[in-house]
Amino acid sequence: MGDFMDRLQKVIANSGVASRRKAEELISQGKVSVNGEVITELGTKVSEKDEILVNGIAINREEKVYYLLNKPREVISSAHDEHNRKTVVDLIDEDKRIYPVGRLDYDTTGLIILTNDGELTNLLTHPSNEIDKVYVAKIKGTLTPSEIMALKKGVVIDGFKTSKSKVKVKSIDKKNDTSIVEIIIHEGKNHQVKKMFEAVNHEVLKLKRERIGFLDLTGLNSGEYRKLNHKEVSKLYEMTK
Ligand code: URA
C-alpha cells in the first residue's frame, strides 16, 4: 500500500494490455504517458497513484477478482438499480468495482459470476461461445413430445430462432399440474428460457441456473458466494477458445 513503486513496463504488462516485451516497445516508441507526460525511458518507477495511458487510454491497474454467487430471488443482476433494489454486487463484500457476467432475472435464482475482468466478461457473453448453461424450470402443465422436440430444435422468440438445446423432464406433479424441466442452452438472450417455454405455451413459475460449464453451486446456499481460484479462471478462459 502507500507509495509502492514499480517499473512502468511491469505495471503495463500486469494490466493486461500488452506483454512485458511489447510494453517495453510501446514505451520506447513514445506511446506511454505518465500523469500527462510522455515517458520513453524503460524502468521508470511509477506508484499506484500515477495515471498511465497507453495509446491515450488509461490502463486498468486493479487486481482482477472473480466470484461465484448463488443469487437469491428478488435481487437484481446489475451493479446499480435505479429503484434502489438490492443488487448482486451488494451481496458481495468486495471494494473493487465488480459487476455480473450476464444477467439473471429478478425472480430467477442460482449461479452467476461477478468480476472486474472485462476481457473474460466479453469472452463469456459473446454469442459464439458454446458454454453450457444449465437451468431448471418449474413450469405450468406438462410438455408433450412435440413441444419437447420444438424446444430441442429451436423455437422463435422475438424474431430470433434459438439454437439447439437439451431438454429433460425431471418430474411431473399431476395434482398441481406442474413439471420440473432441465434445459441446457448456450445463448443468453433476454428472458430466453421463459420465452422458450412461452413459445410452447407453458408459463415458467420458477427458474434456477444450476451450472455454467464446469461451475456449479456445490457448497453454496442461496445468497452465499465464493472466490474462483486461478485454475477455475484459466479453465474459463480455455472454454471460450
Ligand atoms: N432465462 C430467463 O428467462 N431468465 C433468466 O433469468 C435466465 C435465463
PDB file of C-alpha atoms and ligand atoms in Angstrom:
ATOM      1  CA  MET A   1       0.000   0.000   0.000  1.00  0.00           C
ATOM      2  CA  GLY A   2       1.020   3.632   0.116  1.00  0.00           C
ATOM      3  CA  ASP A   3       3.816   4.638  -2.194  1.00  0.00           C
ATOM      4  CA  PHE A   4       4.868   1.290  -3.527  1.00  0.00           C
ATOM      5  CA  MET A   5       6.861   1.884  -6.718  1.00  0.00           C
ATOM      6  CA  ASP A   6       7.102  -0.481  -9.640  1.00  0.00           C
ATOM      7  CA  ARG A   7       8.686  -0.466 -13.074  1.00  0.00           C
ATOM      8  CA  LEU A   8       6.498   1.039 -15.746  1.00  0.00           C
ATOM      9  CA  GLN A   9       6.713  -1.899 -18.179  1.00  0.00           C
ATOM     10  CA  LYS A  10       5.732  -4.327 -15.431  1.00  0.00           C
ATOM     11  CA  VAL A  11       2.704  -2.262 -14.446  1.00  0.00           C
ATOM     12  CA  ILE A  12       1.571  -2.100 -18.077  1.00  0.00           C
ATOM     13  CA  ALA A  13       2.006  -5.843 -18.540  1.00  0.00           C
ATOM     14  CA  ASN A  14       0.060  -6.588 -15.354  1.00  0.00           C
ATOM     15  CA  SER A  15      -2.861  -4.512 -16.560  1.00  0.00           C
ATOM     16  CA  GLY A  16      -3.296  -6.975 -19.407  1.00  0.00           C
ATOM     17  CA  VAL A  17      -2.900  -4.577 -22.345  1.00  0.00           C
ATOM     18  CA  ALA A  18       0.445  -5.953 -23.540  1.00  0.00           C
ATOM     19  CA  SER A  19       3.155  -8.469 -22.769  1.00  0.00           C
ATOM     20  CA  ARG A  20       6.239  -7.226 -20.883  1.00  0.00           C
ATOM     21  CA  ARG A  21       8.266  -7.066 -24.102  1.00  0.00           C
ATOM     22  CA  LYS A  22       5.515  -5.321 -26.021  1.00  0.00           C
ATOM     23  CA  ALA A  23       5.169  -2.863 -23.132  1.00  0.00           C
ATOM     24  CA  GLU A  24       8.872  -2.021 -23.414  1.00  0.00           C
ATOM     25  CA  GLU A  25       8.390  -1.400 -27.125  1.00  0.00           C
ATOM     26  CA  LEU A  26       5.410   0.845 -26.503  1.00  0.00           C
ATOM     27  CA  ILE A  27       7.408   2.882 -24.004  1.00  0.00           C
ATOM     28  CA  SER A  28      10.388   3.246 -26.370  1.00  0.00           C
ATOM     29  CA  GLN A  29       8.031   4.302 -29.156  1.00  0.00           C
ATOM     30  CA  GLY A  30       6.657   7.140 -27.035  1.00  0.00           C
ATOM     31  CA  LYS A  31       3.178   5.649 -26.771  1.00  0.00           C
ATOM     32  CA  VAL A  32       3.027   5.721 -22.996  1.00  0.00           C
ATOM     33  CA  SER A  33       2.388   8.691 -20.758  1.00  0.00           C
ATOM     34  CA  VAL A  34       2.506   9.042 -17.006  1.00  0.00           C
ATOM     35  CA  ASN A  35       0.460  11.862 -15.491  1.00  0.00           C
ATOM     36  CA  GLY A  36       0.222  13.515 -18.901  1.00  0.00           C
ATOM     37  CA  GLU A  37       3.923  13.334 -19.733  1.00  0.00           C
ATOM     38  CA  VAL A  38       5.311  11.001 -22.394  1.00  0.00           C
ATOM     39  CA  ILE A  39       7.902   8.663 -20.872  1.00  0.00           C
ATOM     40  CA  THR A  40      10.357   6.830 -23.129  1.00  0.00           C
ATOM     41  CA  GLU A  41      12.826   5.633 -20.527  1.00  0.00           C
ATOM     42  CA  LEU A  42      12.500   1.955 -19.662  1.00  0.00           C
ATOM     43  CA  GLY A  43      12.453   1.140 -15.995  1.00  0.00           C
ATOM     44  CA  THR A  44      10.865   4.399 -14.908  1.00  0.00           C
ATOM     45  CA  LYS A  45       9.320   3.819 -11.488  1.00  0.00           C
ATOM     46  CA  VAL A  46       5.648   4.567 -11.012  1.00  0.00           C
ATOM     47  CA  SER A  47       3.386   4.484  -7.980  1.00  0.00           C
ATOM     48  CA  GLU A  48      -0.207   3.334  -7.582  1.00  0.00           C
ATOM     49  CA  LYS A  49      -1.371   6.935  -7.812  1.00  0.00           C
ATOM     50  CA  ASP A  50       0.192   7.656 -11.204  1.00  0.00           C
ATOM     51  CA  GLU A  51      -2.121   7.769 -14.163  1.00  0.00           C
ATOM     52  CA  ILE A  52      -0.749   5.699 -17.014  1.00  0.00           C
ATOM     53  CA  LEU A  53      -2.057   5.962 -20.559  1.00  0.00           C
ATOM     54  CA  VAL A  54      -1.128   3.583 -23.377  1.00  0.00           C
ATOM     55  CA  ASN A  55      -2.029   4.988 -26.784  1.00  0.00           C
ATOM     56  CA  GLY A  56      -4.066   7.578 -24.949  1.00  0.00           C
ATOM     57  CA  ILE A  57      -6.133   5.038 -22.999  1.00  0.00           C
ATOM     58  CA  ALA A  58      -5.884   4.654 -19.241  1.00  0.00           C
ATOM     59  CA  ILE A  59      -4.794   1.179 -18.190  1.00  0.00           C
ATOM     60  CA  ASN A  60      -6.752  -0.738 -15.616  1.00  0.00           C
ATOM     61  CA  ARG A  61      -4.453  -1.250 -12.650  1.00  0.00           C
ATOM     62  CA  GLU A  62      -6.835  -3.107 -10.416  1.00  0.00           C
ATOM     63  CA  GLU A  63      -6.121  -6.668  -9.435  1.00  0.00           C
ATOM     64  CA  LYS A  64      -8.714  -8.955 -11.034  1.00  0.00           C
ATOM     65  CA  VAL A  65     -11.177 -10.729  -8.781  1.00  0.00           C
ATOM     66  CA  TYR A  66     -13.755 -13.428  -9.594  1.00  0.00           C
ATOM     67  CA  TYR A  67     -16.758 -14.595  -7.609  1.00  0.00           C
ATOM     68  CA  LEU A  68     -19.394 -17.243  -7.931  1.00  0.00           C
ATOM     69  CA  LEU A  69     -22.694 -16.294  -6.288  1.00  0.00           C
ATOM     70  CA  ASN A  70     -25.842 -18.290  -5.647  1.00  0.00           C
ATOM     71  CA  LYS A  71     -28.266 -15.477  -6.405  1.00  0.00           C
ATOM     72  CA  PRO A  72     -31.436 -15.370  -4.299  1.00  0.00           C
ATOM     73  CA  ARG A  73     -34.809 -14.206  -5.610  1.00  0.00           C
ATOM     74  CA  GLU A  74     -35.620 -10.505  -5.501  1.00  0.00           C
ATOM     75  CA  VAL A  75     -32.101  -9.346  -6.184  1.00  0.00           C
ATOM     76  CA  ILE A  76     -31.252  -7.511  -9.379  1.00  0.00           C
ATOM     77  CA  SER A  77     -28.319  -8.615 -11.589  1.00  0.00           C
ATOM     78  CA  SER A  78     -26.685  -5.304 -12.259  1.00  0.00           C
ATOM     79  CA  ALA A  79     -24.191  -3.108 -10.485  1.00  0.00           C
ATOM     80  CA  HIS A  80     -26.775  -0.344  -9.820  1.00  0.00           C
ATOM     81  CA  ASP A  81     -30.525  -0.186  -9.722  1.00  0.00           C
ATOM     82  CA  GLU A  82     -32.496   2.976 -10.410  1.00  0.00           C
ATOM     83  CA  HIS A  83     -35.205   1.839  -7.992  1.00  0.00           C
ATOM     84  CA  ASN A  84     -32.684   1.145  -5.251  1.00  0.00           C
ATOM     85  CA  ARG A  85     -33.397  -2.543  -5.121  1.00  0.00           C
ATOM     86  CA  LYS A  86     -30.746  -4.843  -3.753  1.00  0.00           C
ATOM     87  CA  THR A  87     -28.198  -5.910  -6.408  1.00  0.00           C
ATOM     88  CA  VAL A  88     -25.954  -8.957  -6.717  1.00  0.00           C
ATOM     89  CA  VAL A  89     -22.982  -6.641  -6.162  1.00  0.00           C
ATOM     90  CA  ASP A  90     -24.441  -5.575  -2.772  1.00  0.00           C
ATOM     91  CA  LEU A  91     -24.282  -9.193  -1.632  1.00  0.00           C
ATOM     92  CA  ILE A  92     -20.513  -9.435  -2.053  1.00  0.00           C
ATOM     93  CA  ASP A  93     -18.039  -7.940   0.362  1.00  0.00           C
ATOM     94  CA  GLU A  94     -15.559  -6.504  -2.137  1.00  0.00           C
ATOM     95  CA  ASP A  95     -14.296  -2.941  -2.547  1.00  0.00           C
ATOM     96  CA  LYS A  96     -13.280  -3.327  -6.175  1.00  0.00           C
ATOM     97  CA  ARG A  97     -15.835  -2.409  -8.826  1.00  0.00           C
ATOM     98  CA  ILE A  98     -17.201  -5.776  -9.827  1.00  0.00           C
ATOM     99  CA  TYR A  99     -20.241  -6.476 -11.981  1.00  0.00           C
ATOM    100  CA  PRO A 100     -22.201  -9.552 -13.023  1.00  0.00           C
ATOM    101  CA  VAL A 101     -21.327 -11.506 -16.175  1.00  0.00           C
ATOM    102  CA  GLY A 102     -24.650 -11.659 -17.995  1.00  0.00           C
ATOM    103  CA  ARG A 103     -27.975 -11.466 -16.214  1.00  0.00           C
ATOM    104  CA  LEU A 104     -30.460 -13.441 -14.245  1.00  0.00           C
ATOM    105  CA  ASP A 105     -33.977 -12.050 -13.858  1.00  0.00           C
ATOM    106  CA  TYR A 106     -35.096 -10.500 -10.570  1.00  0.00           C
ATOM    107  CA  ASP A 107     -37.054 -13.645  -9.717  1.00  0.00           C
ATOM    108  CA  THR A 108     -34.507 -16.143 -11.115  1.00  0.00           C
ATOM    109  CA  THR A 109     -32.103 -17.792  -8.686  1.00  0.00           C
ATOM    110  CA  GLY A 110     -28.806 -19.565  -8.994  1.00  0.00           C
ATOM    111  CA  LEU A 111     -25.337 -19.332 -10.385  1.00  0.00           C
ATOM    112  CA  ILE A 112     -23.894 -16.030 -11.503  1.00  0.00           C
ATOM    113  CA  ILE A 113     -20.273 -14.939 -11.948  1.00  0.00           C
ATOM    114  CA  LEU A 114     -19.114 -11.483 -10.858  1.00  0.00           C
ATOM    115  CA  THR A 115     -15.786  -9.939 -11.756  1.00  0.00           C
ATOM    116  CA  ASN A 116     -13.908  -6.780 -12.716  1.00  0.00           C
ATOM    117  CA  ASP A 117     -12.236  -8.596 -15.638  1.00  0.00           C
ATOM    118  CA  GLY A 118     -13.701  -7.046 -18.776  1.00  0.00           C
ATOM    119  CA  GLU A 119     -11.850  -9.365 -21.102  1.00  0.00           C
ATOM    120  CA  LEU A 120     -13.301 -12.516 -19.549  1.00  0.00           C
ATOM    121  CA  THR A 121     -16.755 -10.913 -19.407  1.00  0.00           C
ATOM    122  CA  ASN A 122     -16.644 -10.215 -23.138  1.00  0.00           C
ATOM    123  CA  LEU A 123     -15.468 -13.714 -23.938  1.00  0.00           C
ATOM    124  CA  LEU A 124     -18.118 -15.403 -21.777  1.00  0.00           C
ATOM    125  CA  THR A 125     -21.011 -13.313 -23.035  1.00  0.00           C
ATOM    126  CA  HIS A 126     -20.020 -13.496 -26.697  1.00  0.00           C
ATOM    127  CA  PRO A 127     -22.819 -15.266 -28.613  1.00  0.00           C
ATOM    128  CA  SER A 128     -20.366 -17.530 -30.447  1.00  0.00           C
ATOM    129  CA  ASN A 129     -19.332 -19.470 -27.367  1.00  0.00           C
ATOM    130  CA  GLU A 130     -20.733 -22.909 -26.735  1.00  0.00           C
ATOM    131  CA  ILE A 131     -20.629 -22.979 -22.982  1.00  0.00           C
ATOM    132  CA  ASP A 132     -23.456 -24.971 -21.391  1.00  0.00           C
ATOM    133  CA  LYS A 133     -25.826 -23.015 -19.216  1.00  0.00           C
ATOM    134  CA  VAL A 134     -27.980 -25.411 -17.256  1.00  0.00           C
ATOM    135  CA  TYR A 135     -31.358 -24.212 -15.985  1.00  0.00           C
ATOM    136  CA  VAL A 136     -34.037 -25.987 -14.001  1.00  0.00           C
ATOM    137  CA  ALA A 137     -37.526 -24.622 -14.536  1.00  0.00           C
ATOM    138  CA  LYS A 138     -40.776 -25.316 -12.759  1.00  0.00           C
ATOM    139  CA  ILE A 139     -43.403 -24.867 -15.440  1.00  0.00           C
ATOM    140  CA  LYS A 140     -47.171 -24.891 -15.622  1.00  0.00           C
ATOM    141  CA  GLY A 141     -48.533 -28.080 -17.196  1.00  0.00           C
ATOM    142  CA  THR A 142     -46.785 -30.991 -18.858  1.00  0.00           C
ATOM    143  CA  LEU A 143     -44.692 -30.917 -22.035  1.00  0.00           C
ATOM    144  CA  THR A 144     -45.897 -33.052 -24.931  1.00  0.00           C
ATOM    145  CA  PRO A 145     -43.301 -34.934 -27.002  1.00  0.00           C
ATOM    146  CA  SER A 146     -43.723 -32.455 -29.863  1.00  0.00           C
ATOM    147  CA  GLU A 147     -43.216 -29.496 -27.520  1.00  0.00           C
ATOM    148  CA  ILE A 148     -40.032 -31.104 -26.205  1.00  0.00           C
ATOM    149  CA  MET A 149     -38.860 -31.626 -29.783  1.00  0.00           C
ATOM    150  CA  ALA A 150     -39.599 -27.992 -30.652  1.00  0.00           C
ATOM    151  CA  LEU A 151     -37.596 -26.754 -27.641  1.00  0.00           C
ATOM    152  CA  LYS A 152     -34.692 -29.019 -28.552  1.00  0.00           C
ATOM    153  CA  LYS A 153     -34.613 -27.954 -32.202  1.00  0.00           C
ATOM    154  CA  GLY A 154     -35.095 -24.262 -31.507  1.00  0.00           C
ATOM    155  CA  VAL A 155     -38.109 -22.005 -31.206  1.00  0.00           C
ATOM    156  CA  VAL A 156     -38.627 -18.465 -32.438  1.00  0.00           C
ATOM    157  CA  ILE A 157     -38.563 -15.798 -29.722  1.00  0.00           C
ATOM    158  CA  ASP A 158     -38.576 -12.094 -30.602  1.00  0.00           C
ATOM    159  CA  GLY A 159     -37.935 -12.973 -34.235  1.00  0.00           C
ATOM    160  CA  PHE A 160     -34.836 -14.983 -33.393  1.00  0.00           C
ATOM    161  CA  LYS A 161     -34.524 -18.757 -33.575  1.00  0.00           C
ATOM    162  CA  THR A 162     -32.863 -20.273 -30.543  1.00  0.00           C
ATOM    163  CA  SER A 163     -30.080 -22.754 -31.230  1.00  0.00           C
ATOM    164  CA  LYS A 164     -30.295 -26.426 -30.280  1.00  0.00           C
ATOM    165  CA  SER A 165     -30.934 -27.165 -26.636  1.00  0.00           C
ATOM    166  CA  LYS A 166     -31.123 -30.209 -24.420  1.00  0.00           C
ATOM    167  CA  VAL A 167     -34.374 -30.798 -22.555  1.00  0.00           C
ATOM    168  CA  LYS A 168     -35.074 -33.316 -19.820  1.00  0.00           C
ATOM    169  CA  VAL A 169     -38.290 -33.641 -17.827  1.00  0.00           C
ATOM    170  CA  LYS A 170     -37.213 -34.374 -14.257  1.00  0.00           C
ATOM    171  CA  SER A 171     -40.614 -34.805 -12.625  1.00  0.00           C
ATOM    172  CA  ILE A 172     -44.301 -34.191 -13.065  1.00  0.00           C
ATOM    173  CA  ASP A 173     -46.712 -33.085 -10.350  1.00  0.00           C
ATOM    174  CA  LYS A 174     -50.124 -34.195 -11.632  1.00  0.00           C
ATOM    175  CA  LYS A 175     -52.034 -32.810  -8.673  1.00  0.00           C
ATOM    176  CA  ASN A 176     -50.758 -29.269  -9.141  1.00  0.00           C
ATOM    177  CA  ASP A 177     -50.353 -29.610 -12.910  1.00  0.00           C
ATOM    178  CA  THR A 178     -46.700 -28.548 -12.935  1.00  0.00           C
ATOM    179  CA  SER A 179     -43.425 -30.078 -14.144  1.00  0.00           C
ATOM    180  CA  ILE A 180     -39.770 -29.712 -13.361  1.00  0.00           C
ATOM    181  CA  VAL A 181     -37.690 -29.477 -16.539  1.00  0.00           C
ATOM    182  CA  GLU A 182     -33.953 -29.173 -17.069  1.00  0.00           C
ATOM    183  CA  ILE A 183     -32.940 -27.185 -20.135  1.00  0.00           C
ATOM    184  CA  ILE A 184     -29.385 -26.623 -21.359  1.00  0.00           C
ATOM    185  CA  ILE A 185     -28.706 -23.687 -23.661  1.00  0.00           C
ATOM    186  CA  HIS A 186     -25.617 -21.823 -24.902  1.00  0.00           C
ATOM    187  CA  GLU A 187     -27.086 -18.425 -25.599  1.00  0.00           C
ATOM    188  CA  GLY A 188     -28.250 -15.807 -23.150  1.00  0.00           C
ATOM    189  CA  LYS A 189     -30.882 -13.617 -24.739  1.00  0.00           C
ATOM    190  CA  ASN A 190     -33.109 -11.564 -22.504  1.00  0.00           C
ATOM    191  CA  HIS A 191     -35.538 -13.857 -20.611  1.00  0.00           C
ATOM    192  CA  GLN A 192     -34.551 -16.619 -23.001  1.00  0.00           C
ATOM    193  CA  VAL A 193     -35.671 -19.645 -21.007  1.00  0.00           C
ATOM    194  CA  LYS A 194     -39.010 -18.109 -20.021  1.00  0.00           C
ATOM    195  CA  LYS A 195     -39.651 -17.085 -23.617  1.00  0.00           C
ATOM    196  CA  MET A 196     -38.717 -20.520 -24.934  1.00  0.00           C
ATOM    197  CA  PHE A 197     -41.311 -22.145 -22.674  1.00  0.00           C
ATOM    198  CA  GLU A 198     -43.806 -19.407 -23.541  1.00  0.00           C
ATOM    199  CA  ALA A 199     -43.250 -20.247 -27.217  1.00  0.00           C
ATOM    200  CA  VAL A 200     -44.650 -23.716 -26.473  1.00  0.00           C
ATOM    201  CA  ASN A 201     -47.402 -22.289 -24.238  1.00  0.00           C
ATOM    202  CA  HIS A 202     -46.029 -23.102 -20.807  1.00  0.00           C
ATOM    203  CA  GLU A 203     -45.537 -20.480 -18.152  1.00  0.00           C
ATOM    204  CA  VAL A 204     -42.338 -20.638 -16.104  1.00  0.00           C
ATOM    205  CA  LEU A 205     -43.243 -20.483 -12.409  1.00  0.00           C
ATOM    206  CA  LYS A 206     -39.727 -20.754 -11.036  1.00  0.00           C
ATOM    207  CA  LEU A 207     -36.299 -20.683 -12.628  1.00  0.00           C
ATOM    208  CA  LYS A 208     -32.841 -21.530 -11.356  1.00  0.00           C
ATOM    209  CA  ARG A 209     -29.480 -21.629 -13.130  1.00  0.00           C
ATOM    210  CA  GLU A 210     -27.602 -24.600 -11.753  1.00  0.00           C
ATOM    211  CA  ARG A 211     -24.448 -24.671 -13.825  1.00  0.00           C
ATOM    212  CA  ILE A 212     -22.261 -22.732 -16.277  1.00  0.00           C
ATOM    213  CA  GLY A 213     -19.751 -25.039 -17.942  1.00  0.00           C
ATOM    214  CA  PHE A 214     -17.870 -26.832 -15.177  1.00  0.00           C
ATOM    215  CA  LEU A 215     -19.021 -24.442 -12.448  1.00  0.00           C
ATOM    216  CA  ASP A 216     -21.937 -25.456 -10.252  1.00  0.00           C
ATOM    217  CA  LEU A 217     -23.423 -24.418  -6.924  1.00  0.00           C
ATOM    218  CA  THR A 218     -21.831 -27.107  -4.756  1.00  0.00           C
ATOM    219  CA  GLY A 219     -21.447 -25.798  -1.209  1.00  0.00           C
ATOM    220  CA  LEU A 220     -23.269 -22.522  -1.842  1.00  0.00           C
ATOM    221  CA  ASN A 221     -26.633 -21.902  -0.227  1.00  0.00           C
ATOM    222  CA  SER A 222     -28.865 -19.120  -1.523  1.00  0.00           C
ATOM    223  CA  GLY A 223     -27.074 -15.771  -1.076  1.00  0.00           C
ATOM    224  CA  GLU A 224     -23.686 -17.395  -0.487  1.00  0.00           C
ATOM    225  CA  TYR A 225     -20.638 -16.855  -2.671  1.00  0.00           C
ATOM    226  CA  ARG A 226     -17.016 -17.844  -3.033  1.00  0.00           C
ATOM    227  CA  LYS A 227     -13.973 -16.687  -4.976  1.00  0.00           C
ATOM    228  CA  LEU A 228     -12.942 -18.600  -8.063  1.00  0.00           C
ATOM    229  CA  ASN A 229      -9.398 -19.960  -7.860  1.00  0.00           C
ATOM    230  CA  HIS A 230      -6.696 -19.468 -10.511  1.00  0.00           C
ATOM    231  CA  LYS A 231      -7.333 -22.868 -12.031  1.00  0.00           C
ATOM    232  CA  GLU A 232     -11.033 -22.170 -12.489  1.00  0.00           C
ATOM    233  CA  VAL A 233     -10.316 -18.790 -14.056  1.00  0.00           C
ATOM    234  CA  SER A 234      -7.842 -20.291 -16.559  1.00  0.00           C
ATOM    235  CA  LYS A 235     -10.344 -23.017 -17.339  1.00  0.00           C
ATOM    236  CA  LEU A 236     -12.991 -20.393 -18.081  1.00  0.00           C
ATOM    237  CA  TYR A 237     -10.592 -18.655 -20.463  1.00  0.00           C
ATOM    238  CA  GLU A 238      -9.826 -22.018 -22.082  1.00  0.00           C
ATOM    239  CA  MET A 239     -13.512 -22.747 -22.579  1.00  0.00           C
ATOM    240  CA  THR A 240     -14.071 -19.565 -24.549  1.00  0.00           C
ATOM    241  CA  LYS A 241     -11.488 -20.540 -27.184  1.00  0.00           C
TER     242      LYS A 241
HETATM  243  N1  URA B   1     -33.693 -17.114 -18.961  1.00  0.00           N
HETATM  244  C1  URA B   1     -34.692 -16.410 -18.366  1.00  0.00           C
HETATM  245  O1  URA B   1     -35.802 -16.375 -18.839  1.00  0.00           O
HETATM  246  N2  URA B   1     -34.403 -15.758 -17.244  1.00  0.00           N
HETATM  247  C2  URA B   1     -33.197 -15.781 -16.665  1.00  0.00           C
HETATM  248  O2  URA B   1     -33.001 -15.166 -15.625  1.00  0.00           O
HETATM  249  C3  URA B   1     -32.172 -16.510 -17.294  1.00  0.00           C
HETATM  250  C4  URA B   1     -32.456 -17.167 -18.451  1.00  0.00           C
END
